[in-house]
Coordinates of N, CA and C in Angstrom, one line a residue:
M1 N 119.3 133.6 102.2 CA 119.4 132.2 101.8 C 119.6 131.3 103.0
F2 N 120.6 131.7 103.9 CA 120.9 130.9 105.1 C 119.7 131.0 106.1
G3 N 119.0 132.0 106.1 CA 117.8 132.1 107.0 C 116.8 131.0 106.6
D4 N 116.6 130.9 105.2 CA 115.7 129.9 104.7 C 116.2 128.5 105.1
L5 N 117.5 128.3 105.0 CA 118.1 127.0 105.3 C 117.9 126.7 106.8
S6 N 118.1 127.7 107.6 CA 118.0 127.5 109.1 C 116.6 127.2 109.4
N7 N 115.6 127.9 108.8 CA 114.2 127.7 109.0 C 113.8 126.3 108.6
M8 N 114.3 125.8 107.4 CA 114.0 124.5 106.9 C 114.6 123.4 107.9
M9 N 115.8 123.6 108.4 CA 116.4 122.7 109.3 C 115.5 122.6 110.6
G10 N 115.0 123.8 111.1 CA 114.2 123.8 112.2 C 112.9 123.0 112.0
K11 N 112.3 123.2 110.8 CA 111.1 122.4 110.5 C 111.4 120.9 110.4
L12 N 112.5 120.5 109.8 CA 112.9 119.1 109.8 C 113.0 118.5 111.2
K13 N 113.6 119.3 112.1 CA 113.7 118.9 113.5 C 112.4 118.7 114.1
E14 N 111.5 119.6 113.8 CA 110.1 119.5 114.3 C 109.4 118.3 113.8
A15 N 109.6 118.0 112.5 CA 109.0 116.8 112.0 C 109.6 115.5 112.6
Q16 N 110.9 115.5 112.9 CA 111.5 114.4 113.5 C 110.9 114.2 115.0
D17 N 110.8 115.3 115.7 CA 110.2 115.3 117.0 C 108.8 114.8 117.0
K18 N 108.0 115.2 116.0 CA 106.6 114.7 115.9 C 106.5 113.2 115.7
V19 N 107.4 112.7 114.8 CA 107.5 111.3 114.5 C 107.8 110.5 115.8
E20 N 108.8 111.0 116.6 CA 109.2 110.3 117.8 C 108.0 110.3 118.8
E21 N 107.3 111.5 118.9 CA 106.1 111.6 119.8 C 105.1 110.6 119.4
T22 N 104.9 110.5 118.1 CA 103.8 109.6 117.5 C 104.2 108.1 117.9
K23 N 105.5 107.8 117.7 CA 105.9 106.4 118.0 C 105.6 106.1 119.5
K24 N 105.9 107.0 120.4 CA 105.6 106.8 121.8 C 104.1 106.6 122.0
R25 N 103.3 107.4 121.4 CA 101.9 107.4 121.5 C 101.3 106.0 121.0
L26 N 101.9 105.5 119.9 CA 101.5 104.3 119.3 C 101.7 103.1 120.2
D27 N 102.6 103.2 121.2 CA 102.8 102.2 122.2 C 101.6 102.0 123.1
T28 N 100.7 103.1 123.1 CA 99.5 103.0 124.0 C 98.3 102.7 123.2
V29 N 98.4 102.6 121.9 CA 97.2 102.3 121.1 C 97.1 100.8 121.0
L30 N 96.1 100.2 121.5 CA 95.9 98.7 121.6 C 94.9 98.3 120.5
I31 N 95.3 97.2 119.9 CA 94.5 96.6 118.8 C 94.1 95.2 119.3
D32 N 92.8 94.9 119.5 CA 92.3 93.6 119.9 C 91.8 92.9 118.6
E33 N 92.2 91.6 118.5 CA 91.8 90.8 117.4 C 91.4 89.4 118.0
S34 N 90.5 88.7 117.4 CA 90.1 87.4 117.8 C 89.9 86.5 116.6
A35 N 90.1 85.2 116.9 CA 89.8 84.2 115.8 C 88.3 84.2 115.5
A36 N 87.9 83.7 114.4 CA 86.5 83.7 113.9 C 85.6 83.1 114.9
N37 N 86.1 82.1 115.6 CA 85.2 81.4 116.6 C 85.4 81.9 118.0
G38 N 86.3 82.9 118.2 CA 86.5 83.5 119.5 C 87.3 82.7 120.4
N39 N 87.9 81.6 120.0 CA 88.7 80.8 120.9 C 90.1 81.4 121.2
I40 N 90.5 82.3 120.4 CA 91.8 83.0 120.7 C 91.6 84.5 120.5
K41 N 92.2 85.2 121.5 CA 92.1 86.7 121.5 C 93.5 87.2 121.7
V42 N 93.9 88.1 120.9 CA 95.3 88.7 121.0 C 95.1 90.3 121.1
T43 N 96.1 90.9 121.8 CA 96.1 92.3 121.9 C 97.6 92.7 121.5
V44 N 97.7 93.7 120.6 CA 99.0 94.2 120.2 C 98.9 95.7 120.2
T45 N 100.1 96.3 120.3 CA 100.2 97.8 120.2 C 100.3 98.2 118.7
A46 N 100.0 99.4 118.4 CA 100.2 99.9 117.0 C 101.6 99.9 116.6
N47 N 102.5 99.7 117.5 CA 104.0 99.5 117.2 C 104.3 98.0 117.1
R48 N 103.3 97.2 116.9 CA 103.4 95.8 116.6 C 104.1 95.0 117.7
E49 N 103.8 95.3 119.0 CA 104.3 94.6 120.1 C 103.1 93.8 120.7
I50 N 103.3 92.5 120.9 CA 102.2 91.6 121.5 C 102.1 91.9 123.0
K51 N 100.9 92.2 123.4 CA 100.6 92.6 124.8 C 99.9 91.4 125.6
A52 N 99.0 90.7 124.9 CA 98.3 89.7 125.5 C 97.8 88.6 124.5
I53 N 97.7 87.4 125.0 CA 97.1 86.3 124.2 C 96.3 85.5 125.2
S54 N 95.0 85.3 124.8 CA 94.1 84.5 125.5 C 93.6 83.3 124.7
V55 N 93.8 82.1 125.3 CA 93.5 80.9 124.5 C 92.4 80.1 125.3
D56 N 91.3 79.8 124.6 CA 90.2 79.0 125.2 C 90.8 77.6 125.5
E57 N 90.4 77.0 126.6 CA 90.9 75.7 127.0 C 90.6 74.6 126.0
S58 N 89.5 74.8 125.2 CA 89.2 73.7 124.2 C 90.2 73.5 123.2
L59 N 91.1 74.6 123.0 CA 92.1 74.4 122.0 C 93.4 73.7 122.5
L60 N 93.5 73.6 123.8 CA 94.7 73.0 124.4 C 94.8 71.5 124.1
Q61 N 93.7 70.9 123.6 CA 93.8 69.5 123.3 C 94.4 69.2 121.9
D62 N 94.4 70.2 121.0 CA 94.8 70.1 119.7 C 95.9 71.1 119.3
K63 N 97.1 70.6 119.4 CA 98.3 71.5 119.2 C 98.3 72.2 117.9
E64 N 98.0 71.4 116.8 CA 98.0 71.9 115.5 C 96.9 73.0 115.3
E65 N 95.7 72.7 115.8 CA 94.6 73.7 115.6 C 95.0 75.0 116.4
L66 N 95.6 74.9 117.6 CA 96.0 76.0 118.4 C 97.0 76.8 117.6
E67 N 98.0 76.2 117.0 CA 99.0 76.9 116.3 C 98.4 77.6 115.1
D68 N 97.5 77.0 114.4 CA 96.9 77.6 113.2 C 96.1 78.8 113.6
Y69 N 95.3 78.7 114.6 CA 94.5 79.9 115.1 C 95.4 81.0 115.6
L70 N 96.5 80.7 116.3 CA 97.4 81.7 116.7 C 98.0 82.4 115.6
I71 N 98.5 81.7 114.6 CA 99.1 82.4 113.4 C 98.1 83.3 112.7
L72 N 96.9 82.8 112.5 CA 95.9 83.6 111.8 C 95.6 84.8 112.5
T73 N 95.3 84.7 113.8 CA 94.9 85.8 114.7 C 96.0 86.8 114.8
L74 N 97.2 86.4 115.1 CA 98.3 87.3 115.2 C 98.6 88.0 114.0
N75 N 98.5 87.3 112.8 CA 98.8 88.0 111.6 C 97.7 89.1 111.3
K76 N 96.4 88.8 111.6 CA 95.4 89.8 111.4 C 95.7 91.1 112.3
A77 N 96.0 90.8 113.6 CA 96.3 91.9 114.5 C 97.5 92.7 114.1
L78 N 98.6 92.0 113.7 CA 99.8 92.7 113.3 C 99.6 93.5 112.0
K79 N 98.7 93.0 111.1 CA 98.4 93.7 109.8 C 97.7 95.0 110.2
R80 N 96.7 95.0 111.0 CA 96.0 96.2 111.4 C 96.9 97.2 112.1
A81 N 97.8 96.6 113.0 CA 98.7 97.5 113.7 C 99.7 98.2 112.7
G82 N 100.1 97.5 111.7 CA 101.0 98.0 110.7 C 100.4 99.1 109.9
E83 N 99.1 98.9 109.6 CA 98.4 99.9 108.8 C 98.2 101.2 109.6
I84 N 97.8 101.1 110.9 CA 97.7 102.2 111.8 C 99.0 102.9 112.0
N85 N 100.1 102.1 112.2 CA 101.4 102.7 112.4 C 101.9 103.5 111.2
E86 N 101.8 103.0 110.0 CA 102.2 103.7 108.8 C 101.4 104.9 108.6
Q87 N 100.1 104.9 108.8 CA 99.3 106.0 108.6 C 99.6 107.2 109.5
E88 N 99.7 106.8 110.8 CA 100.0 107.8 111.8 C 101.4 108.4 111.7
L89 N 102.4 107.6 111.3 CA 103.7 108.2 111.1 C 103.8 109.0 109.9
A90 N 103.1 108.7 108.9 CA 103.1 109.5 107.6 C 102.5 110.9 107.9
I91 N 101.4 110.9 108.7 CA 100.7 112.1 109.1 C 101.7 113.0 109.9
A92 N 102.3 112.4 110.9 CA 103.3 113.1 111.7 C 104.4 113.7 110.9
A93 N 105.0 112.9 110.0 CA 106.1 113.4 109.2 C 105.7 114.5 108.3
K94 N 104.5 114.3 107.7 CA 104.1 115.3 106.7 C 103.7 116.7 107.4
S95 N 103.2 116.6 108.6 CA 102.7 117.8 109.3 C 103.9 118.7 109.6
G96 N 105.1 118.1 109.8 CA 106.2 118.9 110.2 C 107.2 119.3 109.1
M97 N 106.9 118.7 107.9 CA 107.9 119.0 106.8 C 107.7 120.4 106.2
P98 N 108.9 121.0 105.9 CA 108.8 122.3 105.3 C 108.3 122.1 103.9
N99 N 107.7 123.2 103.3 CA 107.2 123.1 102.0 C 108.3 123.4 101.0
I100 N 108.9 122.3 100.4 CA 110.0 122.3 99.5 C 109.4 122.0 98.1
P101 N 109.5 122.9 97.2 CA 109.0 122.6 95.8 C 109.6 121.2 95.3
G102 N 108.7 120.4 94.7 CA 109.2 119.2 94.1 C 109.4 118.0 95.1
M103 N 109.1 118.3 96.4 CA 109.3 117.3 97.5 C 108.0 116.9 98.1
D104 N 107.0 116.7 97.2 CA 105.7 116.3 97.8 C 105.5 114.8 97.8
M105 N 106.4 114.2 98.6 CA 106.4 112.7 98.6 C 105.3 112.1 99.5
F106 N 104.6 112.9 100.3 CA 103.6 112.4 101.2 C 102.2 112.8 100.8
K107 N 101.9 112.5 99.6 CA 100.6 112.9 99.1 C 99.6 111.8 99.4

């Protein structure tokens, strides 16, 4: 019984290590998004960190329009980053989990 418990604890540690490795890797996954008209471009990591924002000079004349485009474009980029993040972390966690009957939470 204790051998099984020890093996299970080892598998859980492996799963935790895989999740941490995945988090580090997701810092290098870049997502580019732009406004429909291309006047704003943003780059974020899959860990939802903003890396770059590029604004066309034509938007500098209209503060409200600039703010609207920034919000829309950042939200699109962060949504995509969140989806990638969740999917990758779920895969990493599931791959290292021991097979415990009744614990199939990552289907």
